[in-house]
């Protein structure tokens, strides 16, 4: 079993839809990261969370430490949001674990 | 302020050769991380360095792989005697002086290594 599980693995949405990507983890963490990887491979760090909620534009990330769960929400989705979204956790021993990613396609 | 710079973007090596991957962190960042993304697999942590120190190399293969982050110059990930299984995208990230692995990390565009 992976230390980090993401769902869904693949997601297709119509432009404008509200999107949620989920991440569950099984280790004690010091921080959780959401990353975005576009076709062609470049990676962008979207959020780093250790508690609560963060918002950046149309993106919202939440984390529930007790439930070991985080969600990434995209409001008013757009085709340019099409990418792979990766959840990564840093445990208290400074080791990093990555989810396998959620491939999002937003159709115009 | 330039982002994290990795070079080369693409590197082709024959089996048995050495591969050197370079990463220049963002200005003011003293923490560097290397990750590997094998074909059809997710990212995996390799090593975490600060200037002149290896902090965590738990993700590094025990043989042929080494990393350094000297006082001056870029961080180098070195792979000796490459094999086909080393073909992957290697990403570098940096974070500001602070809490290290708990910092937001800024990623480079990656180096795609192909071993023939």
mmCIF file with all atom_site columns, C-alpha atoms in Angstrom:
data_model
loop_
_atom_site.group_PDB
_atom_site.id
_atom_site.type_symbol
_atom_site.label_atom_id
_atom_site.label_alt_id
_atom_site.label_comp_id
_atom_site.label_asym_id
_atom_site.label_entity_id
_atom_site.label_seq_id
_atom_site.pdbx_PDB_ins_code
_atom_site.Cartn_x
_atom_site.Cartn_y
_atom_site.Cartn_z
_atom_site.occupancy
_atom_site.B_iso_or_equiv
_atom_site.pdbx_formal_charge
_atom_site.auth_seq_id
_atom_site.auth_comp_id
_atom_site.auth_asym_id
_atom_site.auth_atom_id
_atom_site.pdbx_PDB_model_num
ATOM 1   C CA . UNK A 1 1   ? 0.000   0.000  0.000   1.00 0.00 ? 1   UNK A CA 1
ATOM 2   C CA . UNK A 1 2   ? 1.325   3.444  -0.936  1.00 0.00 ? 2   UNK A CA 1
ATOM 3   C CA . UNK A 1 3   ? 1.854   5.979  1.793   1.00 0.00 ? 3   UNK A CA 1
ATOM 4   C CA . UNK A 1 4   ? -0.054  8.510  -0.345  1.00 0.00 ? 4   UNK A CA 1
ATOM 5   C CA . UNK A 1 5   ? -3.207  7.653  -2.254  1.00 0.00 ? 5   UNK A CA 1
ATOM 6   C CA . UNK A 1 6   ? -4.907  9.992  -4.688  1.00 0.00 ? 6   UNK A CA 1
ATOM 7   C CA . UNK A 1 7   ? -8.329  9.825  -6.253  1.00 0.00 ? 7   UNK A CA 1
ATOM 8   C CA . UNK A 1 8   ? -9.513  9.858  -8.887  1.00 0.00 ? 8   UNK A CA 1
ATOM 9   C CA . UNK A 1 9   ? -6.639  8.724  -11.110 1.00 0.00 ? 9   UNK A CA 1
ATOM 10  C CA . UNK A 1 10  ? -8.235  10.305 -14.154 1.00 0.00 ? 10  UNK A CA 1
ATOM 11  C CA . UNK A 1 11  ? -10.798 13.058 -14.333 1.00 0.00 ? 11  UNK A CA 1
ATOM 12  C CA . UNK A 1 12  ? -12.553 14.670 -17.286 1.00 0.00 ? 12  UNK A CA 1
ATOM 13  C CA . UNK A 1 13  ? -14.622 17.778 -16.724 1.00 0.00 ? 13  UNK A CA 1
ATOM 14  C CA . UNK A 1 14  ? -16.501 20.340 -18.767 1.00 0.00 ? 14  UNK A CA 1
ATOM 15  C CA . UNK A 1 15  ? -15.202 23.864 -18.719 1.00 0.00 ? 15  UNK A CA 1
ATOM 16  C CA . UNK A 1 16  ? -16.692 25.742 -15.783 1.00 0.00 ? 16  UNK A CA 1
ATOM 17  C CA . UNK A 1 17  ? -17.192 22.726 -13.546 1.00 0.00 ? 17  UNK A CA 1
ATOM 18  C CA . UNK A 1 18  ? -16.048 22.602 -9.926  1.00 0.00 ? 18  UNK A CA 1
ATOM 19  C CA . UNK A 1 19  ? -13.338 19.974 -9.508  1.00 0.00 ? 19  UNK A CA 1
ATOM 20  C CA . UNK A 1 20  ? -12.135 18.119 -6.433  1.00 0.00 ? 20  UNK A CA 1
ATOM 21  C CA . UNK A 1 21  ? -9.053  15.927 -6.188  1.00 0.00 ? 21  UNK A CA 1
ATOM 22  C CA . UNK A 1 22  ? -8.502  13.944 -3.017  1.00 0.00 ? 22  UNK A CA 1
ATOM 23  C CA . UNK A 1 23  ? -5.366  12.818 -1.224  1.00 0.00 ? 23  UNK A CA 1
ATOM 24  C CA . UNK A 1 24  ? -5.133  10.446 1.720   1.00 0.00 ? 24  UNK A CA 1
ATOM 25  C CA . UNK A 1 25  ? -1.922  9.582  3.503   1.00 0.00 ? 25  UNK A CA 1
ATOM 26  C CA . UNK A 1 26  ? -0.922  7.077  6.127   1.00 0.00 ? 26  UNK A CA 1
ATOM 27  C CA . UNK A 1 27  ? 2.204   8.615  7.676   1.00 0.00 ? 27  UNK A CA 1
ATOM 28  C CA . UNK A 1 28  ? 2.611   11.387 10.201  1.00 0.00 ? 28  UNK A CA 1
ATOM 29  C CA . UNK A 1 29  ? 3.479   14.496 8.255   1.00 0.00 ? 29  UNK A CA 1
ATOM 30  C CA . UNK A 1 30  ? 5.120   17.834 8.747   1.00 0.00 ? 30  UNK A CA 1
ATOM 31  C CA . UNK A 1 31  ? 3.834   19.261 5.475   1.00 0.00 ? 31  UNK A CA 1
ATOM 32  C CA . UNK A 1 32  ? 1.739   18.377 2.439   1.00 0.00 ? 32  UNK A CA 1
ATOM 33  C CA . UNK A 1 33  ? 2.398   19.744 -1.042  1.00 0.00 ? 33  UNK A CA 1
ATOM 34  C CA . UNK A 1 34  ? 0.187   19.955 -4.106  1.00 0.00 ? 34  UNK A CA 1
ATOM 35  C CA . UNK A 1 35  ? 2.094   19.994 -7.393  1.00 0.00 ? 35  UNK A CA 1
ATOM 36  C CA . UNK A 1 36  ? 0.975   20.536 -10.974 1.00 0.00 ? 36  UNK A CA 1
ATOM 37  C CA . UNK A 1 37  ? 2.703   18.876 -13.901 1.00 0.00 ? 37  UNK A CA 1
ATOM 38  C CA . UNK A 1 38  ? 1.815   20.013 -17.397 1.00 0.00 ? 38  UNK A CA 1
ATOM 39  C CA . UNK A 1 39  ? 2.232   17.966 -20.566 1.00 0.00 ? 39  UNK A CA 1
ATOM 40  C CA . UNK A 1 40  ? 5.890   18.356 -21.443 1.00 0.00 ? 40  UNK A CA 1
ATOM 41  C CA . UNK A 1 41  ? 6.806   17.688 -17.840 1.00 0.00 ? 41  UNK A CA 1
ATOM 42  C CA . UNK A 1 42  ? 7.395   20.994 -16.050 1.00 0.00 ? 42  UNK A CA 1
ATOM 43  C CA . UNK A 1 43  ? 6.365   20.914 -12.387 1.00 0.00 ? 43  UNK A CA 1
ATOM 44  C CA . UNK A 1 44  ? 4.877   23.799 -10.470 1.00 0.00 ? 44  UNK A CA 1
ATOM 45  C CA . UNK A 1 45  ? 4.399   23.810 -6.740  1.00 0.00 ? 45  UNK A CA 1
ATOM 46  C CA . UNK A 1 46  ? 0.860   25.027 -6.019  1.00 0.00 ? 46  UNK A CA 1
ATOM 47  C CA . UNK A 1 47  ? 0.527   24.813 -2.250  1.00 0.00 ? 47  UNK A CA 1
ATOM 48  C CA . UNK A 1 48  ? 2.352   23.776 0.862   1.00 0.00 ? 48  UNK A CA 1
ATOM 49  C CA . UNK A 1 49  ? 0.036   23.052 3.798   1.00 0.00 ? 49  UNK A CA 1
ATOM 50  C CA . UNK A 1 50  ? 0.484   21.968 7.353   1.00 0.00 ? 50  UNK A CA 1
ATOM 51  C CA . UNK A 1 51  ? -3.016  22.867 8.554   1.00 0.00 ? 51  UNK A CA 1
ATOM 52  C CA . UNK A 1 52  ? -6.260  24.499 7.515   1.00 0.00 ? 52  UNK A CA 1
ATOM 53  C CA . UNK A 1 53  ? -6.903  25.927 4.103   1.00 0.00 ? 53  UNK A CA 1
ATOM 54  C CA . UNK A 1 54  ? -5.127  27.989 1.467   1.00 0.00 ? 54  UNK A CA 1
ATOM 55  C CA . UNK A 1 55  ? -6.502  29.773 -1.569  1.00 0.00 ? 55  UNK A CA 1
ATOM 56  C CA . UNK A 1 56  ? -4.735  31.043 -4.664  1.00 0.00 ? 56  UNK A CA 1
ATOM 57  C CA . UNK A 1 57  ? -6.941  32.378 -7.425  1.00 0.00 ? 57  UNK A CA 1
ATOM 58  C CA . UNK A 1 58  ? -9.323  29.592 -8.464  1.00 0.00 ? 58  UNK A CA 1
ATOM 59  C CA . UNK A 1 59  ? -7.428  26.970 -6.512  1.00 0.00 ? 59  UNK A CA 1
ATOM 60  C CA . UNK A 1 60  ? -8.228  25.982 -2.938  1.00 0.00 ? 60  UNK A CA 1
ATOM 61  C CA . UNK A 1 61  ? -6.381  23.405 -0.864  1.00 0.00 ? 61  UNK A CA 1
ATOM 62  C CA . UNK A 1 62  ? -7.576  22.033 2.450   1.00 0.00 ? 62  UNK A CA 1
ATOM 63  C CA . UNK A 1 63  ? -6.082  19.603 4.894   1.00 0.00 ? 63  UNK A CA 1
ATOM 64  C CA . UNK A 1 64  ? -7.552  17.649 7.808   1.00 0.00 ? 64  UNK A CA 1
ATOM 65  C CA . UNK A 1 65  ? -4.671  16.441 9.944   1.00 0.00 ? 65  UNK A CA 1
ATOM 66  C CA . UNK A 1 66  ? -6.847  14.203 12.141  1.00 0.00 ? 66  UNK A CA 1
ATOM 67  C CA . UNK A 1 67  ? -8.335  12.409 9.138   1.00 0.00 ? 67  UNK A CA 1
ATOM 68  C CA . UNK A 1 68  ? -5.026  12.438 7.198   1.00 0.00 ? 68  UNK A CA 1
ATOM 69  C CA . UNK A 1 69  ? -6.762  13.827 4.179   1.00 0.00 ? 69  UNK A CA 1
ATOM 70  C CA . UNK A 1 70  ? -6.314  16.757 1.836   1.00 0.00 ? 70  UNK A CA 1
ATOM 71  C CA . UNK A 1 71  ? -8.358  18.063 -1.069  1.00 0.00 ? 71  UNK A CA 1
ATOM 72  C CA . UNK A 1 72  ? -7.503  20.303 -3.979  1.00 0.00 ? 72  UNK A CA 1
ATOM 73  C CA . UNK A 1 73  ? -10.431 22.196 -5.468  1.00 0.00 ? 73  UNK A CA 1
ATOM 74  C CA . UNK A 1 74  ? -10.552 24.073 -8.754  1.00 0.00 ? 74  UNK A CA 1
ATOM 75  C CA . UNK A 1 75  ? -13.440 26.464 -9.235  1.00 0.00 ? 75  UNK A CA 1
ATOM 76  C CA . UNK A 1 76  ? -14.669 27.481 -12.692 1.00 0.00 ? 76  UNK A CA 1
ATOM 77  C CA . UNK A 1 77  ? -12.323 25.025 -14.382 1.00 0.00 ? 77  UNK A CA 1
ATOM 78  C CA . UNK A 1 78  ? -10.668 25.968 -17.666 1.00 0.00 ? 78  UNK A CA 1
ATOM 79  C CA . UNK A 1 79  ? -8.921  23.909 -20.363 1.00 0.00 ? 79  UNK A CA 1
ATOM 80  C CA . UNK A 1 80  ? -5.590  25.399 -19.290 1.00 0.00 ? 80  UNK A CA 1
ATOM 81  C CA . UNK A 1 81  ? -6.080  23.619 -15.944 1.00 0.00 ? 81  UNK A CA 1
ATOM 82  C CA . UNK A 1 82  ? -5.550  20.331 -17.787 1.00 0.00 ? 82  UNK A CA 1
ATOM 83  C CA . UNK A 1 83  ? -2.519  18.743 -16.137 1.00 0.00 ? 83  UNK A CA 1
ATOM 84  C CA . UNK A 1 84  ? -1.473  16.063 -13.699 1.00 0.00 ? 84  UNK A CA 1
ATOM 85  C CA . UNK A 1 85  ? -1.946  17.065 -10.075 1.00 0.00 ? 85  UNK A CA 1
ATOM 86  C CA . UNK A 1 86  ? 0.330   15.396 -7.572  1.00 0.00 ? 86  UNK A CA 1
ATOM 87  C CA . UNK A 1 87  ? -0.002  15.213 -3.810  1.00 0.00 ? 87  UNK A CA 1
ATOM 88  C CA . UNK A 1 88  ? 3.247   14.888 -1.848  1.00 0.00 ? 88  UNK A CA 1
ATOM 89  C CA . UNK A 1 89  ? 3.832   14.609 1.888   1.00 0.00 ? 89  UNK A CA 1
ATOM 90  C CA . UNK A 1 90  ? 6.909   15.228 3.976   1.00 0.00 ? 90  UNK A CA 1
ATOM 91  C CA . UNK A 1 91  ? 6.906   13.044 7.055   1.00 0.00 ? 91  UNK A CA 1
ATOM 92  C CA . UNK A 1 92  ? 8.315   13.988 10.413  1.00 0.00 ? 92  UNK A CA 1
ATOM 93  C CA . UNK A 1 93  ? 11.555  12.261 9.432   1.00 0.00 ? 93  UNK A CA 1
ATOM 94  C CA . UNK A 1 94  ? 11.995  14.613 6.468   1.00 0.00 ? 94  UNK A CA 1
ATOM 95  C CA . UNK A 1 95  ? 11.192  11.942 3.893   1.00 0.00 ? 95  UNK A CA 1
ATOM 96  C CA . UNK A 1 96  ? 9.030   12.709 0.909   1.00 0.00 ? 96  UNK A CA 1
ATOM 97  C CA . UNK A 1 97  ? 6.264   10.485 -0.433  1.00 0.00 ? 97  UNK A CA 1
ATOM 98  C CA . UNK A 1 98  ? 4.347   11.167 -3.641  1.00 0.00 ? 98  UNK A CA 1
ATOM 99  C CA . UNK A 1 99  ? 0.948   10.133 -4.876  1.00 0.00 ? 99  UNK A CA 1
ATOM 100 C CA . UNK A 1 100 ? 0.732   8.745  -8.393  1.00 0.00 ? 100 UNK A CA 1
ATOM 101 C CA . UNK A 1 101 ? -1.114  11.812 -9.590  1.00 0.00 ? 101 UNK A CA 1
ATOM 102 C CA . UNK A 1 102 ? -4.533  12.711 -10.942 1.00 0.00 ? 102 UNK A CA 1
ATOM 103 C CA . UNK A 1 103 ? -4.712  13.405 -14.646 1.00 0.00 ? 103 UNK A CA 1
ATOM 104 C CA . UNK A 1 104 ? -7.231  16.180 -15.272 1.00 0.00 ? 104 UNK A CA 1
ATOM 105 C CA . UNK A 1 105 ? -8.657  17.041 -18.675 1.00 0.00 ? 105 UNK A CA 1
ATOM 106 C CA . UNK A 1 106 ? -10.966 20.025 -18.966 1.00 0.00 ? 106 UNK A CA 1
ATOM 107 C CA . UNK A 1 107 ? -13.002 20.061 -22.174 1.00 0.00 ? 107 UNK A CA 1
ATOM 108 C CA . UNK A 1 108 ? -14.092 23.381 -23.692 1.00 0.00 ? 108 UNK A CA 1
ATOM 109 C CA . UNK B 2 1   ? 14.645  36.758 -10.139 1.00 0.00 ? 1   UNK B CA 1
ATOM 110 C CA . UNK B 2 2   ? 15.311  33.766 -12.325 1.00 0.00 ? 2   UNK B CA 1
ATOM 111 C CA . UNK B 2 3   ? 13.661  30.509 -11.382 1.00 0.00 ? 3   UNK B CA 1
ATOM 112 C CA . UNK B 2 4   ? 15.361  27.221 -10.712 1.00 0.00 ? 4   UNK B CA 1
ATOM 113 C CA . UNK B 2 5   ? 17.616  26.497 -13.659 1.00 0.00 ? 5   UNK B CA 1
ATOM 114 C CA . UNK B 2 6   ? 18.451  22.987 -14.701 1.00 0.00 ? 6   UNK B CA 1
ATOM 115 C CA . UNK B 2 7   ? 20.795  21.993 -17.468 1.00 0.00 ? 7   UNK B CA 1
ATOM 116 C CA . UNK B 2 8   ? 20.961  20.340 -19.742 1.00 0.00 ? 8   UNK B CA 1
ATOM 117 C CA . UNK B 2 9   ? 17.276  19.939 -20.569 1.00 0.00 ? 9   UNK B CA 1
ATOM 118 C CA . UNK B 2 10  ? 17.977  16.765 -22.468 1.00 0.00 ? 10  UNK B CA 1
ATOM 119 C CA . UNK B 2 11  ? 20.958  14.466 -22.037 1.00 0.00 ? 11  UNK B CA 1
ATOM 120 C CA . UNK B 2 12  ? 21.766  11.389 -24.039 1.00 0.00 ? 12  UNK B CA 1
ATOM 121 C CA . UNK B 2 13  ? 24.352  8.954  -22.769 1.00 0.00 ? 13  UNK B CA 1
ATOM 122 C CA . UNK B 2 14  ? 25.515  5.490  -23.786 1.00 0.00 ? 14  UNK B CA 1
ATOM 123 C CA . UNK B 2 15  ? 25.598  2.717  -21.230 1.00 0.00 ? 15  UNK B CA 1
ATOM 124 C CA . UNK B 2 16  ? 28.676  2.987  -19.036 1.00 0.00 ? 16  UNK B CA 1
ATOM 125 C CA . UNK B 2 17  ? 29.132  6.733  -19.471 1.00 0.00 ? 17  UNK B CA 1
ATOM 126 C CA . UNK B 2 18  ? 28.757  9.329  -16.764 1.00 0.00 ? 18  UNK B CA 1
ATOM 127 C CA . UNK B 2 19  ? 25.865  11.774 -16.537 1.00 0.00 ? 19  UNK B CA 1
ATOM 128 C CA . UNK B 2 20  ? 26.155  15.125 -14.778 1.00 0.00 ? 20  UNK B CA 1
ATOM 129 C CA . UNK B 2 21  ? 22.991  17.072 -14.117 1.00 0.00 ? 21  UNK B CA 1
ATOM 130 C CA . UNK B 2 22  ? 23.182  20.643 -12.890 1.00 0.00 ? 22  UNK B CA 1
ATOM 131 C CA . UNK B 2 23  ? 20.767  22.673 -10.834 1.00 0.00 ? 23  UNK B CA 1
ATOM 132 C CA . UNK B 2 24  ? 21.072  26.343 -9.962  1.00 0.00 ? 24  UNK B CA 1
ATOM 133 C CA . UNK B 2 25  ? 18.571  27.233 -7.226  1.00 0.00 ? 25  UNK B CA 1
ATOM 134 C CA . UNK B 2 26  ? 16.652  30.447 -7.094  1.00 0.00 ? 26  UNK B CA 1
ATOM 135 C CA . UNK B 2 27  ? 18.629  33.379 -5.780  1.00 0.00 ? 27  UNK B CA 1
ATOM 136 C CA . UNK B 2 28  ? 18.680  33.344 -2.010  1.00 0.00 ? 28  UNK B CA 1
ATOM 137 C CA . UNK B 2 29  ? 17.671  29.676 -1.735  1.00 0.00 ? 29  UNK B CA 1
ATOM 138 C CA . UNK B 2 30  ? 20.042  27.434 0.173   1.00 0.00 ? 30  UNK B CA 1
ATOM 139 C CA . UNK B 2 31  ? 18.025  24.201 0.118   1.00 0.00 ? 31  UNK B CA 1
ATOM 140 C CA . UNK B 2 32  ? 18.051  21.914 -2.920  1.00 0.00 ? 32  UNK B CA 1
ATOM 141 C CA . UNK B 2 33  ? 16.099  18.727 -3.573  1.00 0.00 ? 33  UNK B CA 1
ATOM 142 C CA . UNK B 2 34  ? 16.490  16.190 -6.353  1.00 0.00 ? 34  UNK B CA 1
ATOM 143 C CA . UNK B 2 35  ? 13.640  13.989 -7.575  1.00 0.00 ? 35  UNK B CA 1
ATOM 144 C CA . UNK B 2 36  ? 13.406  11.305 -10.217 1.00 0.00 ? 36  UNK B CA 1
ATOM 145 C CA . UNK B 2 37  ? 10.405  10.488 -12.380 1.00 0.00 ? 37  UNK B CA 1
ATOM 146 C CA . UNK B 2 38  ? 10.720  7.156  -14.135 1.00 0.00 ? 38  UNK B CA 1
ATOM 147 C CA . UNK B 2 39  ? 8.633   6.567  -17.268 1.00 0.00 ? 39  UNK B CA 1
ATOM 148 C CA . UNK B 2 40  ? 5.021   5.801  -16.353 1.00 0.00 ? 40  UNK B CA 1
ATOM 149 C CA . UNK B 2 41  ? 5.769   6.283  -12.652 1.00 0.00 ? 41  UNK B CA 1
ATOM 150 C CA . UNK B 2 42  ? 5.372   9.068  -10.157 1.00 0.00 ? 42  UNK B CA 1
ATOM 151 C CA . UNK B 2 43  ? 7.982   11.326 -8.662  1.00 0.00 ? 43  UNK B CA 1
ATOM 152 C CA . UNK B 2 44  ? 10.367  9.891  -6.115  1.00 0.00 ? 44  UNK B CA 1
ATOM 153 C CA . UNK B 2 45  ? 12.529  11.826 -3.699  1.00 0.00 ? 45  UNK B CA 1
ATOM 154 C CA . UNK B 2 46  ? 16.254  11.261 -4.059  1.00 0.00 ? 46  UNK B CA 1
ATOM 155 C CA . UNK B 2 47  ? 18.249  13.684 -1.928  1.00 0.00 ? 47  UNK B CA 1
ATOM 156 C CA . UNK B 2 48  ? 17.992  16.916 0.067   1.00 0.00 ? 48  UNK B CA 1
ATOM 157 C CA . UNK B 2 49  ? 21.020  19.176 0.328   1.00 0.00 ? 49  UNK B CA 1
ATOM 158 C CA . UNK B 2 50  ? 22.004  22.441 1.878   1.00 0.00 ? 50  UNK B CA 1
ATOM 159 C CA . UNK B 2 51  ? 25.165  24.291 0.952   1.00 0.00 ? 51  UNK B CA 1
ATOM 160 C CA . UNK B 2 52  ? 28.088  21.874 1.418   1.00 0.00 ? 52  UNK B CA 1
ATOM 161 C CA . UNK B 2 53  ? 25.912  19.389 3.323   1.00 0.00 ? 53  UNK B CA 1
ATOM 162 C CA . UNK B 2 54  ? 23.815  16.370 2.456   1.00 0.00 ? 54  UNK B CA 1
ATOM 163 C CA . UNK B 2 55  ? 20.828  16.453 4.791   1.00 0.00 ? 55  UNK B CA 1
ATOM 164 C CA . UNK B 2 56  ? 18.889  13.418 3.611   1.00 0.00 ? 56  UNK B CA 1
ATOM 165 C CA . UNK B 2 57  ? 19.974  10.977 0.913   1.00 0.00 ? 57  UNK B CA 1
ATOM 166 C CA . UNK B 2 58  ? 17.538  8.218  1.800   1.00 0.00 ? 58  UNK B CA 1
ATOM 167 C CA . UNK B 2 59  ? 16.132  8.142  -1.730  1.00 0.00 ? 59  UNK B CA 1
ATOM 168 C CA . UNK B 2 60  ? 19.458  7.812  -3.507  1.00 0.00 ? 60  UNK B CA 1
ATOM 169 C CA . UNK B 2 61  ? 20.452  4.462  -4.993  1.00 0.00 ? 61  UNK B CA 1
ATOM 170 C CA . UNK B 2 62  ? 23.349  3.088  -3.000  1.00 0.00 ? 62  UNK B CA 1
ATOM 171 C CA . UNK B 2 63  ? 25.705  2.800  -5.945  1.00 0.00 ? 63  UNK B CA 1
ATOM 172 C CA . UNK B 2 64  ? 26.678  5.015  -8.884  1.00 0.00 ? 64  UNK B CA 1
ATOM 173 C CA . UNK B 2 65  ? 24.652  8.030  -7.733  1.00 0.00 ? 65  UNK B CA 1
ATOM 174 C CA . UNK B 2 66  ? 26.057  11.011 -5.860  1.00 0.00 ? 66  UNK B CA 1
ATOM 175 C CA . UNK B 2 67  ? 25.027  14.593 -5.255  1.00 0.00 ? 67  UNK B CA 1
ATOM 176 C CA . UNK B 2 68  ? 26.728  17.718 -4.071  1.00 0.00 ? 68  UNK B CA 1
ATOM 177 C CA . UNK B 2 69  ? 25.879  21.344 -3.465  1.00 0.00 ? 69  UNK B CA 1
ATOM 178 C CA . UNK B 2 70  ? 29.141  23.242 -3.135  1.00 0.00 ? 70  UNK B CA 1
ATOM 179 C CA . UNK B 2 71  ? 29.596  26.609 -1.502  1.00 0.00 ? 71  UNK B CA 1
ATOM 180 C CA . UNK B 2 72  ? 29.920  28.177 -4.942  1.00 0.00 ? 72  UNK B CA 1
ATOM 181 C CA . UNK B 2 73  ? 28.166  26.987 -8.054  1.00 0.00 ? 73  UNK B CA 1
ATOM 182 C CA . UNK B 2 74  ? 25.249  24.744 -8.866  1.00 0.00 ? 74  UNK B CA 1
ATOM 183 C CA . UNK B 2 75  ? 24.167  21.516 -7.276  1.00 0.00 ? 75  UNK B CA 1
ATOM 184 C CA . UNK B 2 76  ? 25.331  18.490 -9.244  1.00 0.00 ? 76  UNK B CA 1
ATOM 185 C CA . UNK B 2 77  ? 23.656  15.100 -9.493  1.00 0.00 ? 77  UNK B CA 1
ATOM 186 C CA . UNK B 2 78  ? 26.188  12.637 -10.834 1.00 0.00 ? 78  UNK B CA 1
ATOM 187 C CA . UNK B 2 79  ? 25.383  9.204  -12.209 1.00 0.00 ? 79  UNK B CA 1
ATOM 188 C CA . UNK B 2 80  ? 28.340  7.000  -12.966 1.00 0.00 ? 80  UNK B CA 1
ATOM 189 C CA . UNK B 2 81  ? 28.287  4.091  -15.406 1.00 0.00 ? 81  UNK B CA 1
ATOM 190 C CA . UNK B 2 82  ? 24.728  4.777  -16.503 1.00 0.00 ? 82  UNK B CA 1
ATOM 191 C CA . UNK B 2 83  ? 22.383  1.929  -17.364 1.00 0.00 ? 83  UNK B CA 1
ATOM 192 C CA . UNK B 2 84  ? 19.159  1.952  -19.385 1.00 0.00 ? 84  UNK B CA 1
ATOM 193 C CA . UNK B 2 85  ? 17.127  1.906  -16.166 1.00 0.00 ? 85  UNK B CA 1
ATOM 194 C CA . UNK B 2 86  ? 18.521  5.346  -15.295 1.00 0.00 ? 86  UNK B CA 1
ATOM 195 C CA . UNK B 2 87  ? 16.528  6.861  -18.169 1.00 0.00 ? 87  UNK B CA 1
ATOM 196 C CA . UNK B 2 88  ? 14.128  9.243  -16.482 1.00 0.00 ? 88  UNK B CA 1
ATOM 197 C CA . UNK B 2 89  ? 13.276  12.868 -15.871 1.00 0.00 ? 89  UNK B CA 1
ATOM 198 C CA . UNK B 2 90  ? 15.306  14.341 -13.033 1.00 0.00 ? 90  UNK B CA 1
ATOM 199 C CA . UNK B 2 91  ? 13.811  17.363 -11.315 1.00 0.00 ? 91  UNK B CA 1
ATOM 200 C CA . UNK B 2 92  ? 15.482  19.788 -8.980  1.00 0.00 ? 92  UNK B CA 1
ATOM 201 C CA . UNK B 2 93  ? 13.665  22.056 -6.558  1.00 0.00 ? 93  UNK B CA 1
ATOM 202 C CA . UNK B 2 94  ? 14.861  24.757 -4.199  1.00 0.00 ? 94  UNK B CA 1
ATOM 203 C CA . UNK B 2 95  ? 13.436  26.465 -1.158  1.00 0.00 ? 95  UNK B CA 1
ATOM 204 C CA . UNK B 2 96  ? 14.440  29.546 0.806   1.00 0.00 ? 96  UNK B CA 1
ATOM 205 C CA . UNK B 2 97  ? 16.608  29.581 3.892   1.00 0.00 ? 97  UNK B CA 1
ATOM 206 C CA . UNK B 2 98  ? 14.178  28.522 6.568   1.00 0.00 ? 98  UNK B CA 1
ATOM 207 C CA . UNK B 2 99  ? 12.464  25.302 7.470   1.00 0.00 ? 99  UNK B CA 1
ATOM 208 C CA . UNK B 2 100 ? 13.827  23.285 4.599   1.00 0.00 ? 100 UNK B CA 1
ATOM 209 C CA . UNK B 2 101 ? 11.557  20.468 3.584   1.00 0.00 ? 101 UNK B CA 1
ATOM 210 C CA . UNK B 2 102 ? 8.529   22.264 4.998   1.00 0.00 ? 102 UNK B CA 1
ATOM 211 C CA . UNK B 2 103 ? 9.097   25.229 2.720   1.00 0.00 ? 103 UNK B CA 1
ATOM 212 C CA . UNK B 2 104 ? 7.261   25.754 -0.506  1.00 0.00 ? 104 UNK B CA 1
ATOM 213 C CA . UNK B 2 105 ? 9.493   24.322 -3.185  1.00 0.00 ? 105 UNK B CA 1
ATOM 214 C CA . UNK B 2 106 ? 10.190  25.822 -6.577  1.00 0.00 ? 106 UNK B CA 1
ATOM 215 C CA . UNK B 2 107 ? 10.836  23.319 -9.331  1.00 0.00 ? 107 UNK B CA 1
ATOM 216 C CA . UNK B 2 108 ? 13.115  23.445 -12.319 1.00 0.00 ? 108 UNK B CA 1
ATOM 217 C CA . UNK B 2 109 ? 11.991  22.266 -15.743 1.00 0.00 ? 109 UNK B CA 1
ATOM 218 C CA . UNK B 2 110 ? 13.846  19.000 -15.362 1.00 0.00 ? 110 UNK B CA 1
ATOM 219 C CA . UNK B 2 111 ? 16.576  17.128 -17.207 1.00 0.00 ? 111 UNK B CA 1
ATOM 220 C CA . UNK B 2 112 ? 15.459  14.241 -19.353 1.00 0.00 ? 112 UNK B CA 1
ATOM 221 C CA . UNK B 2 113 ? 18.149  11.587 -19.406 1.00 0.00 ? 113 UNK B CA 1
ATOM 222 C CA . UNK B 2 114 ? 18.082  8.962  -22.119 1.00 0.00 ? 114 UNK B CA 1
ATOM 223 C CA . UNK B 2 115 ? 20.506  6.066  -21.904 1.00 0.00 ? 115 UNK B CA 1
ATOM 224 C CA . UNK B 2 116 ? 21.100  4.256  -25.177 1.00 0.00 ? 116 UNK B CA 1
#
